Amino acid sequence: MRIAIVGAGFSGTSLTIELLRRGPVGVEVLLLERSGLFGPGLAYSSGDPNHLLNVRASNMSALADDPGHFVRWLQAHAANQGLGATVPASGHAFAPRGLYGRYLSETLAAVEAQAAPGRTVRRLPLDIRSLEIHAEGVRLHPAGAVPLDVDAAVLAVGNFPPELPVTEGCAACDASLIIRNPWDEAALARIAPDAPVIILGSGLTMVDLVIRLDARGHRGPIRVVSRRGLIPQQHRETAPWPSFIDPEAPPQTVAALMRRVRSEVERAEASGAGWRDVIDALRPATQAIWQGFDAVERRRFLRHVRPWWDIHRHRMSPEIAARIAHHLASGRLVVEAARGVRLDARDAGLALGVRPRGSSRLEWREATYLINCSGPQSDYRRVQDPLVASLLREGVARPDPLGQGLDVTPHNAIVAADGTAHSCLFGIGPVSKGQFWEIVAVPDIRRQTAALADTLADRIA
Ligand SMILES: Cc1cc2nc3c(=O)[nH]c(=O)nc-3n(C[C@H](O)[C@H](O)[C@H](O)COP(=O)(O)OP(=O)(O)OC[C@H]3O[C@@H](n4cnc5c(N)ncnc54)[C@H](O)[C@@H]3O)c2cc1C
């Protein structure tokens, strides 16, 4: 059996590892990655040692059934990485993301070396542009190479760059001053050290950008504009809090969920624990809660709860939080609750027209550069990617109705435009967010890939 995995970031690498460890004998994995780097993906390829993981090491093992694996690897590598004191036995440490990328590549190589005969992986540096389903399986079309025929394929194509939320007046501005993709290093290199910068969006990508600008020697003022002006909370050591939502009978409405969480936080705080313990205790039930909501409740969650969910669930490491707090206190970094509505060209660069929260007045904020940190584009109808565009055009896949990736079944099968679930095409990681919601971070993805490896093994058996 030949299985192609498109994308070798965490999701694709983790599925490969699980197939090599628990897959059927006689499986050949073709791991296809357009960057030619197998393991790190977008999230863990940063070469900036200041870019830290935003999940503690104890939750970052690549192996679902060995939660201490990454902490042990980190401890073994701590001495030569200068991390000695920062890896306590509790695993409450936040390693550089680039180092985690190395851990993934090394873990894949180690698992491959120990795989039982008949379980193999081939790493192919290919960019898949389209695919078709036929009676015997899937035919993939890479750019500049011959098509590949496989029995099954898995889409692990990850996060896509954000779309600029402000379009009006954009054409009048110098395009080189608008950095649409926050992960575009060449564009960031153009920013002069004293240039004033506006960042659109105040989540973890904004945090990354501030840290990246620091590392590049930028000292100019930074204004962050986002609708609510909320920035991520910081991690603290947490203690296990008992699970308080039964995944078999989750709350059916957003209001019921919020009541339950609030009362649990009050109970935790009264007993000396904290809200972080309660939020972390939700994790095993989060997917069941999302799946229990109907479309109206899911929409309600996205509209009203999501901004609060994001900043409490996806937190910054203490080290990074201290640096952000320092910039806020010094006034170099200003966070404003406002909606960016239009752009205008100015002699010194550009101006962003904003409506401050609660006001309809238009005010102008000037800067030399605007950086878009409005979050990965999850509405696949708007993603500018040849493979995604072709899947939707040919009806091989359809978007999730709430614009959160592709429509997939609870068993990860991709659903075609006519509503039938494919038996040989699957989607994992952020691709499957519409079905699972909480499926963008390592602890959730590794459970998903272990389960899919079992499904594929059963099917072959
Ligand atoms: C900047 C950043 C930091 C993060 N930090 C953390 C963290 O600290 N902890 C945590 O748990 N989660 C973190 N996350 C969440 C992250 O989504 C997951 O942890 C995980 O890395 C997602 O992996 P992925 O493989 O699905 O996506 P990606 O990392 O985006 O990888 C997808 C890969 O697919 C390749 N690809 C796409 N299309 C094609 C194609 N057509 N042909 C060939 N190759 C293709 C891309 O080149 C890419 O390498 C972070 C996310 C981001 C964006």
PDB file of C-alpha atoms in Angstrom, residues 229-419:
ATOM      1  CA  GLY A 229      -7.456  45.071  21.388  1.00  0.00           C
ATOM      2  CA  LEU A 230      -7.016  41.771  23.267  1.00  0.00           C
ATOM      3  CA  ILE A 231      -3.556  40.235  23.467  1.00  0.00           C
ATOM      4  CA  PRO A 232      -2.736  36.637  24.469  1.00  0.00           C
ATOM      5  CA  GLN A 233      -2.496  35.791  28.143  1.00  0.00           C
ATOM      6  CA  GLN A 234       0.711  34.307  29.503  1.00  0.00           C
ATOM      7  CA  HIS A 235       1.467  30.770  30.631  1.00  0.00           C
ATOM      8  CA  ARG A 236       2.008  30.001  34.315  1.00  0.00           C
ATOM      9  CA  GLU A 237       2.658  26.612  35.878  1.00  0.00           C
ATOM     10  CA  THR A 238      -0.716  24.906  36.120  1.00  0.00           C
ATOM     11  CA  ALA A 239      -1.943  22.086  38.306  1.00  0.00           C
ATOM     12  CA  PRO A 240      -4.226  19.375  36.950  1.00  0.00           C
ATOM     13  CA  TRP A 241      -7.893  20.336  37.464  1.00  0.00           C
ATOM     14  CA  PRO A 242     -10.479  17.568  37.202  1.00  0.00           C
ATOM     15  CA  SER A 243     -12.328  17.295  33.955  1.00  0.00           C
ATOM     16  CA  PHE A 244     -15.740  18.926  34.469  1.00  0.00           C
ATOM     17  CA  ILE A 245     -17.455  18.342  31.131  1.00  0.00           C
ATOM     18  CA  ASP A 246     -18.514  14.885  30.094  1.00  0.00           C
ATOM     19  CA  PRO A 247     -17.555  14.407  26.411  1.00  0.00           C
ATOM     20  CA  GLU A 248     -20.537  12.043  26.115  1.00  0.00           C
ATOM     21  CA  ALA A 249     -22.985  14.772  27.222  1.00  0.00           C
ATOM     22  CA  PRO A 250     -21.439  18.179  26.453  1.00  0.00           C
ATOM     23  CA  PRO A 251     -23.370  21.492  26.771  1.00  0.00           C
ATOM     24  CA  GLN A 252     -25.544  22.044  23.706  1.00  0.00           C
ATOM     25  CA  THR A 253     -25.321  25.833  23.609  1.00  0.00           C
ATOM     26  CA  VAL A 254     -22.597  28.443  23.888  1.00  0.00           C
ATOM     27  CA  ALA A 255     -24.470  30.102  26.769  1.00  0.00           C
ATOM     28  CA  ALA A 256     -24.591  26.818  28.723  1.00  0.00           C
ATOM     29  CA  LEU A 257     -20.888  26.232  28.082  1.00  0.00           C
ATOM     30  CA  MET A 258     -19.950  29.714  29.258  1.00  0.00           C
ATOM     31  CA  ARG A 259     -22.041  29.366  32.427  1.00  0.00           C
ATOM     32  CA  ARG A 260     -20.340  26.058  33.180  1.00  0.00           C
ATOM     33  CA  VAL A 261     -16.832  27.432  32.581  1.00  0.00           C
ATOM     34  CA  ARG A 262     -17.462  30.596  34.635  1.00  0.00           C
ATOM     35  CA  SER A 263     -18.771  28.692  37.634  1.00  0.00           C
ATOM     36  CA  GLU A 264     -15.851  26.261  37.424  1.00  0.00           C
ATOM     37  CA  VAL A 265     -13.369  29.162  37.338  1.00  0.00           C
ATOM     38  CA  GLU A 266     -15.029  30.639  40.448  1.00  0.00           C
ATOM     39  CA  ARG A 267     -14.784  27.283  42.196  1.00  0.00           C
ATOM     40  CA  ALA A 268     -11.130  26.894  41.167  1.00  0.00           C
ATOM     41  CA  GLU A 269     -10.202  30.384  42.328  1.00  0.00           C
ATOM     42  CA  ALA A 270     -11.964  29.878  45.645  1.00  0.00           C
ATOM     43  CA  SER A 271      -9.856  26.762  46.217  1.00  0.00           C
ATOM     44  CA  GLY A 272      -6.553  28.466  45.355  1.00  0.00           C
ATOM     45  CA  ALA A 273      -6.301  27.142  41.777  1.00  0.00           C
ATOM     46  CA  GLY A 274      -6.668  29.406  38.717  1.00  0.00           C
ATOM     47  CA  TRP A 275      -8.507  29.897  35.442  1.00  0.00           C
ATOM     48  CA  ARG A 276      -5.621  28.371  33.509  1.00  0.00           C
ATOM     49  CA  ASP A 277      -6.146  25.028  35.278  1.00  0.00           C
ATOM     50  CA  VAL A 278      -9.820  25.129  34.286  1.00  0.00           C
ATOM     51  CA  ILE A 279      -9.139  26.053  30.648  1.00  0.00           C
ATOM     52  CA  ASP A 280      -6.526  23.283  30.374  1.00  0.00           C
ATOM     53  CA  ALA A 281      -8.997  20.792  31.895  1.00  0.00           C
ATOM     54  CA  LEU A 282     -11.367  21.523  28.981  1.00  0.00           C
ATOM     55  CA  ARG A 283      -8.967  20.088  26.410  1.00  0.00           C
ATOM     56  CA  PRO A 284     -10.136  16.443  26.426  1.00  0.00           C
ATOM     57  CA  ALA A 285     -13.734  17.598  25.896  1.00  0.00           C
ATOM     58  CA  THR A 286     -13.253  20.516  23.488  1.00  0.00           C
ATOM     59  CA  GLN A 287     -13.748  18.562  20.273  1.00  0.00           C
ATOM     60  CA  ALA A 288     -16.867  16.877  21.666  1.00  0.00           C
ATOM     61  CA  ILE A 289     -18.254  20.268  22.716  1.00  0.00           C
ATOM     62  CA  TRP A 290     -17.702  21.694  19.217  1.00  0.00           C
ATOM     63  CA  GLN A 291     -19.170  18.619  17.535  1.00  0.00           C
ATOM     64  CA  GLY A 292     -22.194  18.811  19.842  1.00  0.00           C
ATOM     65  CA  PHE A 293     -23.001  22.380  18.735  1.00  0.00           C
ATOM     66  CA  ASP A 294     -25.305  22.830  15.750  1.00  0.00           C
ATOM     67  CA  ALA A 295     -24.342  25.292  12.985  1.00  0.00           C
ATOM     68  CA  VAL A 296     -26.071  28.212  14.746  1.00  0.00           C
ATOM     69  CA  GLU A 297     -24.173  27.619  17.988  1.00  0.00           C
ATOM     70  CA  ARG A 298     -20.880  27.151  16.155  1.00  0.00           C
ATOM     71  CA  ARG A 299     -21.416  30.504  14.427  1.00  0.00           C
ATOM     72  CA  ARG A 300     -22.308  32.083  17.771  1.00  0.00           C
ATOM     73  CA  PHE A 301     -19.111  30.686  19.284  1.00  0.00           C
ATOM     74  CA  LEU A 302     -16.981  32.038  16.437  1.00  0.00           C
ATOM     75  CA  ARG A 303     -18.589  35.487  16.630  1.00  0.00           C
ATOM     76  CA  HIS A 304     -18.733  36.041  20.388  1.00  0.00           C
ATOM     77  CA  VAL A 305     -16.443  33.642  22.206  1.00  0.00           C
ATOM     78  CA  ARG A 306     -13.568  33.024  19.844  1.00  0.00           C
ATOM     79  CA  PRO A 307     -11.545  36.205  20.588  1.00  0.00           C
ATOM     80  CA  TRP A 308     -11.691  35.386  24.316  1.00  0.00           C
ATOM     81  CA  TRP A 309     -11.098  31.692  23.727  1.00  0.00           C
ATOM     82  CA  ASP A 310      -8.010  32.403  21.617  1.00  0.00           C
ATOM     83  CA  ILE A 311      -6.248  34.598  24.173  1.00  0.00           C
ATOM     84  CA  HIS A 312      -6.936  32.277  27.104  1.00  0.00           C
ATOM     85  CA  ARG A 313      -6.351  28.987  25.268  1.00  0.00           C
ATOM     86  CA  HIS A 314      -3.319  29.938  23.155  1.00  0.00           C
ATOM     87  CA  ARG A 315      -1.004  31.697  25.568  1.00  0.00           C
ATOM     88  CA  MET A 316       2.506  33.216  25.376  1.00  0.00           C
ATOM     89  CA  SER A 317       5.513  31.819  27.180  1.00  0.00           C
ATOM     90  CA  PRO A 318       6.499  33.805  30.313  1.00  0.00           C
ATOM     91  CA  GLU A 319       9.756  34.967  28.673  1.00  0.00           C
ATOM     92  CA  ILE A 320       7.958  36.398  25.659  1.00  0.00           C
ATOM     93  CA  ALA A 321       5.187  37.895  27.821  1.00  0.00           C
ATOM     94  CA  ALA A 322       7.832  39.770  29.843  1.00  0.00           C
ATOM     95  CA  ARG A 323       9.264  41.302  26.673  1.00  0.00           C
ATOM     96  CA  ILE A 324       5.848  42.352  25.416  1.00  0.00           C
ATOM     97  CA  ALA A 325       5.009  43.860  28.829  1.00  0.00           C
ATOM     98  CA  HIS A 326       8.294  45.797  28.739  1.00  0.00           C
ATOM     99  CA  HIS A 327       7.481  47.297  25.321  1.00  0.00           C
ATOM    100  CA  LEU A 328       3.968  48.195  26.443  1.00  0.00           C
ATOM    101  CA  ALA A 329       5.273  49.859  29.598  1.00  0.00           C
ATOM    102  CA  SER A 330       7.887  51.854  27.663  1.00  0.00           C
ATOM    103  CA  GLY A 331       5.220  53.078  25.237  1.00  0.00           C
ATOM    104  CA  ARG A 332       7.052  51.744  22.182  1.00  0.00           C
ATOM    105  CA  LEU A 333       4.247  49.255  21.697  1.00  0.00           C
ATOM    106  CA  VAL A 334       0.663  50.523  21.758  1.00  0.00           C
ATOM    107  CA  VAL A 335      -2.375  48.248  21.396  1.00  0.00           C
ATOM    108  CA  GLU A 336      -5.585  49.888  20.225  1.00  0.00           C
ATOM    109  CA  ALA A 337      -9.113  48.432  20.045  1.00  0.00           C
ATOM    110  CA  ALA A 338     -10.250  49.659  16.655  1.00  0.00           C
ATOM    111  CA  ARG A 339     -11.308  48.428  13.241  1.00  0.00           C
ATOM    112  CA  GLY A 340      -9.011  49.213  10.316  1.00  0.00           C
ATOM    113  CA  VAL A 341     -11.265  50.336   7.461  1.00  0.00           C
ATOM    114  CA  ARG A 342      -9.164  51.983   4.761  1.00  0.00           C
ATOM    115  CA  LEU A 343      -5.671  52.929   3.699  1.00  0.00           C
ATOM    116  CA  ASP A 344      -4.247  56.114   2.273  1.00  0.00           C
ATOM    117  CA  ALA A 345      -0.833  57.063   0.874  1.00  0.00           C
ATOM    118  CA  ARG A 346       1.254  59.603   2.840  1.00  0.00           C
ATOM    119  CA  ASP A 347       4.649  61.249   2.185  1.00  0.00           C
ATOM    120  CA  ALA A 348       6.227  59.243   4.995  1.00  0.00           C
ATOM    121  CA  GLY A 349       4.517  56.010   4.047  1.00  0.00           C
ATOM    122  CA  LEU A 350       0.848  55.314   4.633  1.00  0.00           C
ATOM    123  CA  ALA A 351      -2.068  55.941   6.950  1.00  0.00           C
ATOM    124  CA  LEU A 352      -4.599  53.481   8.259  1.00  0.00           C
ATOM    125  CA  GLY A 353      -8.127  54.812   8.752  1.00  0.00           C
ATOM    126  CA  VAL A 354      -9.585  53.263  11.914  1.00  0.00           C
ATOM    127  CA  ARG A 355     -12.855  53.400  13.783  1.00  0.00           C
ATOM    128  CA  PRO A 356     -12.045  53.045  17.493  1.00  0.00           C
ATOM    129  CA  ARG A 357     -14.168  50.455  19.307  1.00  0.00           C
ATOM    130  CA  GLY A 358     -17.527  51.914  20.272  1.00  0.00           C
ATOM    131  CA  SER A 359     -17.167  54.923  17.961  1.00  0.00           C
ATOM    132  CA  SER A 360     -18.131  55.565  14.345  1.00  0.00           C
ATOM    133  CA  ARG A 361     -15.583  58.380  13.944  1.00  0.00           C
ATOM    134  CA  LEU A 362     -12.855  57.810  11.350  1.00  0.00           C
ATOM    135  CA  GLU A 363      -9.354  58.542  12.677  1.00  0.00           C
ATOM    136  CA  TRP A 364      -6.027  58.186  10.900  1.00  0.00           C
ATOM    137  CA  ARG A 365      -2.941  56.404  12.193  1.00  0.00           C
ATOM    138  CA  GLU A 366       0.284  57.049  10.240  1.00  0.00           C
ATOM    139  CA  ALA A 367       3.272  54.763   9.835  1.00  0.00           C
ATOM    140  CA  THR A 368       5.818  53.743   7.251  1.00  0.00           C
ATOM    141  CA  TYR A 369       4.842  50.068   7.150  1.00  0.00           C
ATOM    142  CA  LEU A 370       1.717  48.023   7.718  1.00  0.00           C
ATOM    143  CA  ILE A 371       2.122  44.334   8.626  1.00  0.00           C
ATOM    144  CA  ASN A 372      -0.820  41.979   8.332  1.00  0.00           C
ATOM    145  CA  CYS A 373      -1.010  39.637  11.344  1.00  0.00           C
ATOM    146  CA  SER A 374      -4.722  38.954  11.121  1.00  0.00           C
ATOM    147  CA  GLY A 375      -4.343  35.171  11.527  1.00  0.00           C
ATOM    148  CA  PRO A 376      -3.967  32.282   9.053  1.00  0.00           C
ATOM    149  CA  GLN A 377      -6.543  32.247   6.264  1.00  0.00           C
ATOM    150  CA  SER A 378      -8.872  29.364   7.033  1.00  0.00           C
ATOM    151  CA  ASP A 379     -11.576  30.174   4.478  1.00  0.00           C
ATOM    152  CA  TYR A 380     -10.433  27.876   1.690  1.00  0.00           C
ATOM    153  CA  ARG A 381     -12.560  29.710  -0.897  1.00  0.00           C
ATOM    154  CA  ARG A 382     -10.154  32.600  -0.465  1.00  0.00           C
ATOM    155  CA  VAL A 383      -6.881  30.699  -0.113  1.00  0.00           C
ATOM    156  CA  GLN A 384      -4.489  31.487  -2.965  1.00  0.00           C
ATOM    157  CA  ASP A 385      -2.979  28.034  -3.442  1.00  0.00           C
ATOM    158  CA  PRO A 386      -2.979  25.964  -6.629  1.00  0.00           C
ATOM    159  CA  LEU A 387      -3.790  22.644  -4.924  1.00  0.00           C
ATOM    160  CA  VAL A 388      -6.627  24.052  -2.812  1.00  0.00           C
ATOM    161  CA  ALA A 389      -8.042  25.971  -5.797  1.00  0.00           C
ATOM    162  CA  SER A 390      -7.975  22.842  -7.958  1.00  0.00           C
ATOM    163  CA  LEU A 391      -9.609  20.639  -5.277  1.00  0.00           C
ATOM    164  CA  LEU A 392     -12.509  23.078  -4.995  1.00  0.00           C
ATOM    165  CA  ARG A 393     -12.773  23.738  -8.748  1.00  0.00           C
ATOM    166  CA  GLU A 394     -12.878  20.016  -9.603  1.00  0.00           C
ATOM    167  CA  GLY A 395     -15.324  19.237  -6.776  1.00  0.00           C
ATOM    168  CA  VAL A 396     -12.872  16.797  -5.154  1.00  0.00           C
ATOM    169  CA  ALA A 397     -13.377  18.716  -1.896  1.00  0.00           C
ATOM    170  CA  ARG A 398     -15.688  21.383  -0.564  1.00  0.00           C
ATOM    171  CA  PRO A 399     -15.091  24.114   1.993  1.00  0.00           C
ATOM    172  CA  ASP A 400     -16.256  23.720   5.552  1.00  0.00           C
ATOM    173  CA  PRO A 401     -19.563  25.655   5.790  1.00  0.00           C
ATOM    174  CA  LEU A 402     -18.137  28.007   8.448  1.00  0.00           C
ATOM    175  CA  GLY A 403     -14.965  28.770   6.500  1.00  0.00           C
ATOM    176  CA  GLN A 404     -12.702  26.779   8.835  1.00  0.00           C
ATOM    177  CA  GLY A 405     -10.859  24.536   6.376  1.00  0.00           C
ATOM    178  CA  LEU A 406     -12.214  21.677   4.277  1.00  0.00           C
ATOM    179  CA  ASP A 407     -15.308  19.606   5.000  1.00  0.00           C
ATOM    180  CA  VAL A 408     -14.064  16.345   6.572  1.00  0.00           C
ATOM    181  CA  THR A 409     -15.893  13.543   8.387  1.00  0.00           C
ATOM    182  CA  PRO A 410     -15.207  12.667  12.047  1.00  0.00           C
ATOM    183  CA  HIS A 411     -12.840  10.003  10.627  1.00  0.00           C
ATOM    184  CA  ASN A 412     -10.910  12.577   8.599  1.00  0.00           C
ATOM    185  CA  ALA A 413     -12.252  11.567   5.157  1.00  0.00           C
ATOM    186  CA  ILE A 414     -12.447  14.530   2.775  1.00  0.00           C
ATOM    187  CA  VAL A 415     -16.012  15.220   1.625  1.00  0.00           C
ATOM    188  CA  ALA A 416     -16.510  15.891  -2.102  1.00  0.00           C
ATOM    189  CA  ALA A 417     -18.670  18.698  -3.517  1.00  0.00           C
ATOM    190  CA  ASP A 418     -21.556  16.223  -3.972  1.00  0.00           C
ATOM    191  CA  GLY A 419     -21.475  15.314  -0.261  1.00  0.00           C
TER     192      GLY A 419
END
